């Protein structure tokens, strides 16, 4: 009996030791996750990142978190620098900020611990925004109606405003959280309902028009930076539907925006898989400010950017057909090209033509962005961006399976009869760069966990060395459901936030300036 | 003991430190079905006999629970899926894992005993796969396999054990080859001598080819039923066609059975199905279908012509199927169709050679079922509300082997009866739905002649959790 108890204790100790061993550089790992500057690391001179017993796992973990490991002998001013230092307490692994040598982490090197230096189980951990977290919630700084009027926005009261509920201010940043300062004039609006998409159109007379897409409508609002004012509302003629996508552009170059709105109508049967039928319209702001459809139901995915609009249909058992058609607008009439202008292997929303050249930015099978040649659809070598964009849970389209899977039985509820295809997160070309979303916030463990981490927008640039990622806007400790980036007196962003990853919790709209 | 504990410690430590070796998913369903069956004997005056369900025999009202928990581990080429299940009529005994009494009738009290046949939580389904190449995937276990479930379900669909291969032979050509050991009961003795170790066995060998041709799938299939238990060997030759053409979704199936009993009696039968669904609008998708199973015209001769499949799986077919529709329940005590089956294979009672539980008789009368139905999405009334409804008109194919209730020698009428089913489903949540089925069997002159003229009825509510 005594031997048995002793054996169990040994077993327990072994387990604990193993867990501890698996994460033996907690400080370094934490700092790598928190770092919000350029994601590149420099290793000590002469270190082979493939073979070195100590640094190979460090390099591997950094790569998994989206860092670039600089070649031997190259240092960095904007990234992080590793070194080893002999101290009176023994050899220490040191992590410093390249810009000024500020010490970020220092941990003792233990003999024999090197092969399990860092756990790779937590790649792409969120980068929380300490500045925002610490920011005091202040009273609205503008003259607005009381908070009780915030909740409802209805057509019958077009002059009603949505007032800001939080105005963020900058705080001092610590070495542990090297995030740049936040703009003073950021504003958050609490939204009524659960909007799914947002696009922005700067107005020459000042402010911006915001088009917010709900399951049952598209709302046009105007913001002067302090208030949101509901102007117009369009309801699709089909109901009930789910919002999928809203794009904005100027198809006929008349200075007035057009919108491409796509909804899904889910057809359910007692013993069939859910089948999402697509409904889409081109909307326009006509004279008198009314928002109305100027096309028939296009029954497909519609993407609109600048003056280019495209249509791609769904197939019965596939998320998309390869044929992509061009849409044009002339004399108030939307026409579809008679023949497809190209054949695609991807859904319209999963790609973006790179500004000013013939390549396209696409998501690869590992959920990373890379460039492909537009014509041949072949990958451009060295163009894969090793940034972890996190798992995005956007709108889905349900596609019936041709051969349903009998997962647990014969009954309809026991079968897998459809698959949900998640539409890609938004890619926006602006100022020669591309912007998209990094999902750094996670929902936490089922039942016991709480959401943690932060989402943020990422700016992707292209150089002769490939793609690089920068973060011009502050991270946000909420799920970014959608966003829009525009240039009006500088680069600004509007992000649609939600308390839940699926966009069905309390919703906010935040207007962000650059750091 | 000490070494063992150390070994366990090391294994646990390695397991904790090692990377995961496979993606594992867990899933399951939990269904509770308050159900009331009445008058399945078509006679108000007598009590029903026990009605077979997956939980065992029931009479009248009952609460049935079907609880499943599954897990699947998979790599690039392999997968292992197991589903544990308990399927019980909810009673104190089954909840407490009490006596396994099964269905029994106590003549002294003139009462049926409650049953808890499914009270054990065991592995209900297993599927083990390894893909050597796209054209060769090894498959074994006991999971759902079918030959014609996309059309009429006349021949086979069940979760019997199997071992075999499947794969993609060309871009539009697939195949599935199976060995299905349905029964392997052991030897039999004549005195001290073992006369056969196969006497109670029943094995099926099947091959199905699937060829995509335009918008249609054309699938010839073959099955050989080596039914030593019934001393019958039968070869089935079939063709299934499914597809879509514009607004129409036609499906078609024809199967011929050819074989013989050890006694020399000849088995020769035919079954067919044809149906078409029309995509009118989301709230109304009508269908029409015709299902035919040949009947036997003389039980006393050596020609066995009544259709008996391996497992008639009409209940779960796309057009005429309804999980809980009255014809798919066990109507063995009147019309003769067993659980899941639409054919009256349980009628007459001679020359058995297959069917669910090996209980189908080759001298059954066969049937012609004309079906008219519709399904749709009622989200315009309430989001996530859907329905299906159908009417079956049933004729016997042959009535010579059927007997009048009053003992007279008058021929039994061809028209067996009419069924009506209505199903309403409300998916309150992605993980929870409620559906209700109301079904009646109104006997025609054919069933009235044999049993009675009272209407059989089912009311089944299904509360379903899916995760």
mmCIF file of C-alpha atoms in Angstrom, chain A residues 49-167:
data_model
loop_
_atom_site.group_PDB
_atom_site.id
_atom_site.type_symbol
_atom_site.label_atom_id
_atom_site.label_comp_id
_atom_site.label_asym_id
_atom_site.label_seq_id
_atom_site.Cartn_x
_atom_site.Cartn_y
_atom_site.Cartn_z
ATOM 1 C CA UNK A 49 18.802 28.588 -36.097
ATOM 2 C CA UNK A 50 18.350 25.069 -37.475
ATOM 3 C CA UNK A 51 20.812 23.198 -35.318
ATOM 4 C CA UNK A 52 21.625 25.191 -32.211
ATOM 5 C CA UNK A 53 20.447 23.286 -29.176
ATOM 6 C CA UNK A 54 19.266 26.395 -27.352
ATOM 7 C CA UNK A 55 18.106 28.672 -30.134
ATOM 8 C CA UNK A 56 16.569 26.251 -32.661
ATOM 9 C CA UNK A 57 13.407 25.849 -30.559
ATOM 10 C CA UNK A 58 13.382 29.599 -29.856
ATOM 11 C CA UNK A 59 13.518 30.317 -33.578
ATOM 12 C CA UNK A 60 10.847 27.729 -34.271
ATOM 13 C CA UNK A 61 8.484 29.232 -31.740
ATOM 14 C CA UNK A 62 9.133 32.737 -33.012
ATOM 15 C CA UNK A 63 8.396 31.603 -36.562
ATOM 16 C CA UNK A 64 5.189 29.972 -35.419
ATOM 17 C CA UNK A 65 4.145 33.302 -33.919
ATOM 18 C CA UNK A 66 4.751 35.097 -37.174
ATOM 19 C CA UNK A 67 8.232 36.420 -36.514
ATOM 20 C CA UNK A 68 10.951 36.628 -39.117
ATOM 21 C CA UNK A 69 14.300 35.252 -37.987
ATOM 22 C CA UNK A 70 16.947 37.521 -39.412
ATOM 23 C CA UNK A 71 20.009 36.015 -41.103
ATOM 24 C CA UNK A 72 23.205 35.593 -39.126
ATOM 25 C CA UNK A 73 24.938 38.918 -38.564
ATOM 26 C CA UNK A 74 21.882 41.065 -39.345
ATOM 27 C CA UNK A 75 20.474 43.014 -36.440
ATOM 28 C CA UNK A 76 17.275 44.956 -36.051
ATOM 29 C CA UNK A 77 16.316 48.384 -34.803
ATOM 30 C CA UNK A 78 12.594 47.800 -34.800
ATOM 31 C CA UNK A 79 12.383 44.191 -33.723
ATOM 32 C CA UNK A 80 13.750 42.052 -30.889
ATOM 33 C CA UNK A 81 17.255 40.840 -30.164
ATOM 34 C CA UNK A 82 18.273 37.664 -28.318
ATOM 35 C CA UNK A 83 21.571 37.265 -26.555
ATOM 36 C CA UNK A 84 23.292 35.166 -23.862
ATOM 37 C CA UNK A 85 24.849 36.808 -20.869
ATOM 38 C CA UNK A 86 27.080 35.408 -18.162
ATOM 39 C CA UNK A 87 26.052 36.666 -14.764
ATOM 40 C CA UNK A 88 26.881 35.811 -11.205
ATOM 41 C CA UNK A 89 23.741 33.648 -11.233
ATOM 42 C CA UNK A 90 24.904 31.725 -14.247
ATOM 43 C CA UNK A 91 24.216 31.961 -17.976
ATOM 44 C CA UNK A 92 21.086 33.944 -18.830
ATOM 45 C CA UNK A 93 18.964 34.076 -21.981
ATOM 46 C CA UNK A 94 18.267 37.762 -22.597
ATOM 47 C CA UNK A 95 15.626 39.365 -24.821
ATOM 48 C CA UNK A 96 16.010 43.066 -25.634
ATOM 49 C CA UNK A 97 14.214 45.646 -27.708
ATOM 50 C CA UNK A 98 16.345 46.430 -30.751
ATOM 51 C CA UNK A 99 15.529 50.125 -30.780
ATOM 52 C CA UNK A 100 17.075 51.050 -27.459
ATOM 53 C CA UNK A 101 18.250 47.824 -25.847
ATOM 54 C CA UNK A 102 15.484 47.882 -23.243
ATOM 55 C CA UNK A 103 15.447 44.619 -21.371
ATOM 56 C CA UNK A 104 12.257 42.642 -22.005
ATOM 57 C CA UNK A 105 13.062 39.208 -20.590
ATOM 58 C CA UNK A 106 15.882 37.501 -18.765
ATOM 59 C CA UNK A 107 15.819 33.865 -17.783
ATOM 60 C CA UNK A 108 18.376 31.472 -16.463
ATOM 61 C CA UNK A 109 19.561 28.792 -18.867
ATOM 62 C CA UNK A 110 19.158 25.383 -17.300
ATOM 63 C CA UNK A 111 21.392 22.556 -18.419
ATOM 64 C CA UNK A 112 19.447 20.003 -20.409
ATOM 65 C CA UNK A 113 16.330 22.128 -20.673
ATOM 66 C CA UNK A 114 17.036 23.466 -24.109
ATOM 67 C CA UNK A 115 15.168 20.994 -26.317
ATOM 68 C CA UNK A 116 11.838 21.971 -24.798
ATOM 69 C CA UNK A 117 12.463 25.659 -24.500
ATOM 70 C CA UNK A 118 9.144 27.000 -25.626
ATOM 71 C CA UNK A 119 5.734 25.534 -25.948
ATOM 72 C CA UNK A 120 4.319 25.782 -29.437
ATOM 73 C CA UNK A 121 0.829 25.169 -28.215
ATOM 74 C CA UNK A 122 -0.043 28.821 -27.944
ATOM 75 C CA UNK A 123 0.965 30.274 -31.239
ATOM 76 C CA UNK A 124 -0.839 33.391 -32.386
ATOM 77 C CA UNK A 125 -1.749 34.426 -28.930
ATOM 78 C CA UNK A 126 -3.494 37.751 -28.789
ATOM 79 C CA UNK A 127 -1.645 40.944 -28.177
ATOM 80 C CA UNK A 128 -3.641 42.700 -25.522
ATOM 81 C CA UNK A 129 -3.828 46.427 -25.517
ATOM 82 C CA UNK A 130 -2.681 47.549 -22.112
ATOM 83 C CA UNK A 131 -3.228 51.146 -22.996
ATOM 84 C CA UNK A 132 -6.866 50.538 -23.775
ATOM 85 C CA UNK A 133 -7.340 48.247 -20.865
ATOM 86 C CA UNK A 134 -6.007 50.848 -18.526
ATOM 87 C CA UNK A 135 -7.751 53.736 -20.142
ATOM 88 C CA UNK A 136 -10.290 55.424 -17.960
ATOM 89 C CA UNK A 137 -13.829 55.487 -19.219
ATOM 90 C CA UNK A 138 -14.731 59.110 -19.474
ATOM 91 C CA UNK A 139 -17.935 60.906 -20.059
ATOM 92 C CA UNK A 140 -18.805 61.833 -23.600
ATOM 93 C CA UNK A 141 -16.986 64.941 -24.594
ATOM 94 C CA UNK A 142 -19.618 66.079 -27.016
ATOM 95 C CA UNK A 143 -23.067 67.402 -26.680
ATOM 96 C CA UNK A 144 -25.251 64.370 -27.165
ATOM 97 C CA UNK A 145 -28.582 62.990 -26.001
ATOM 98 C CA UNK A 146 -28.607 60.963 -22.802
ATOM 99 C CA UNK A 147 -27.501 57.345 -22.883
ATOM 100 C CA UNK A 148 -31.067 56.102 -22.805
ATOM 101 C CA UNK A 149 -31.492 57.327 -26.346
ATOM 102 C CA UNK A 150 -28.579 55.357 -27.598
ATOM 103 C CA UNK A 151 -30.279 52.042 -28.044
ATOM 104 C CA UNK A 152 -32.762 52.646 -30.774
ATOM 105 C CA UNK A 153 -32.171 53.823 -34.281
ATOM 106 C CA UNK A 154 -35.268 53.912 -36.413
ATOM 107 C CA UNK A 155 -36.253 55.381 -39.702
ATOM 108 C CA UNK A 156 -39.078 57.273 -38.145
ATOM 109 C CA UNK A 157 -36.590 59.365 -36.236
ATOM 110 C CA UNK A 158 -33.887 60.019 -38.770
ATOM 111 C CA UNK A 159 -32.307 62.801 -36.767
ATOM 112 C CA UNK A 160 -31.710 60.648 -33.728
ATOM 113 C CA UNK A 161 -28.067 60.206 -32.903
ATOM 114 C CA UNK A 162 -26.041 57.402 -31.485
ATOM 115 C CA UNK A 163 -23.778 58.933 -28.919
ATOM 116 C CA UNK A 164 -20.296 57.866 -28.034
ATOM 117 C CA UNK A 165 -20.051 55.911 -24.825
ATOM 118 C CA UNK A 166 -16.315 55.727 -24.466
ATOM 119 C CA UNK A 167 -13.608 58.093 -25.429
#
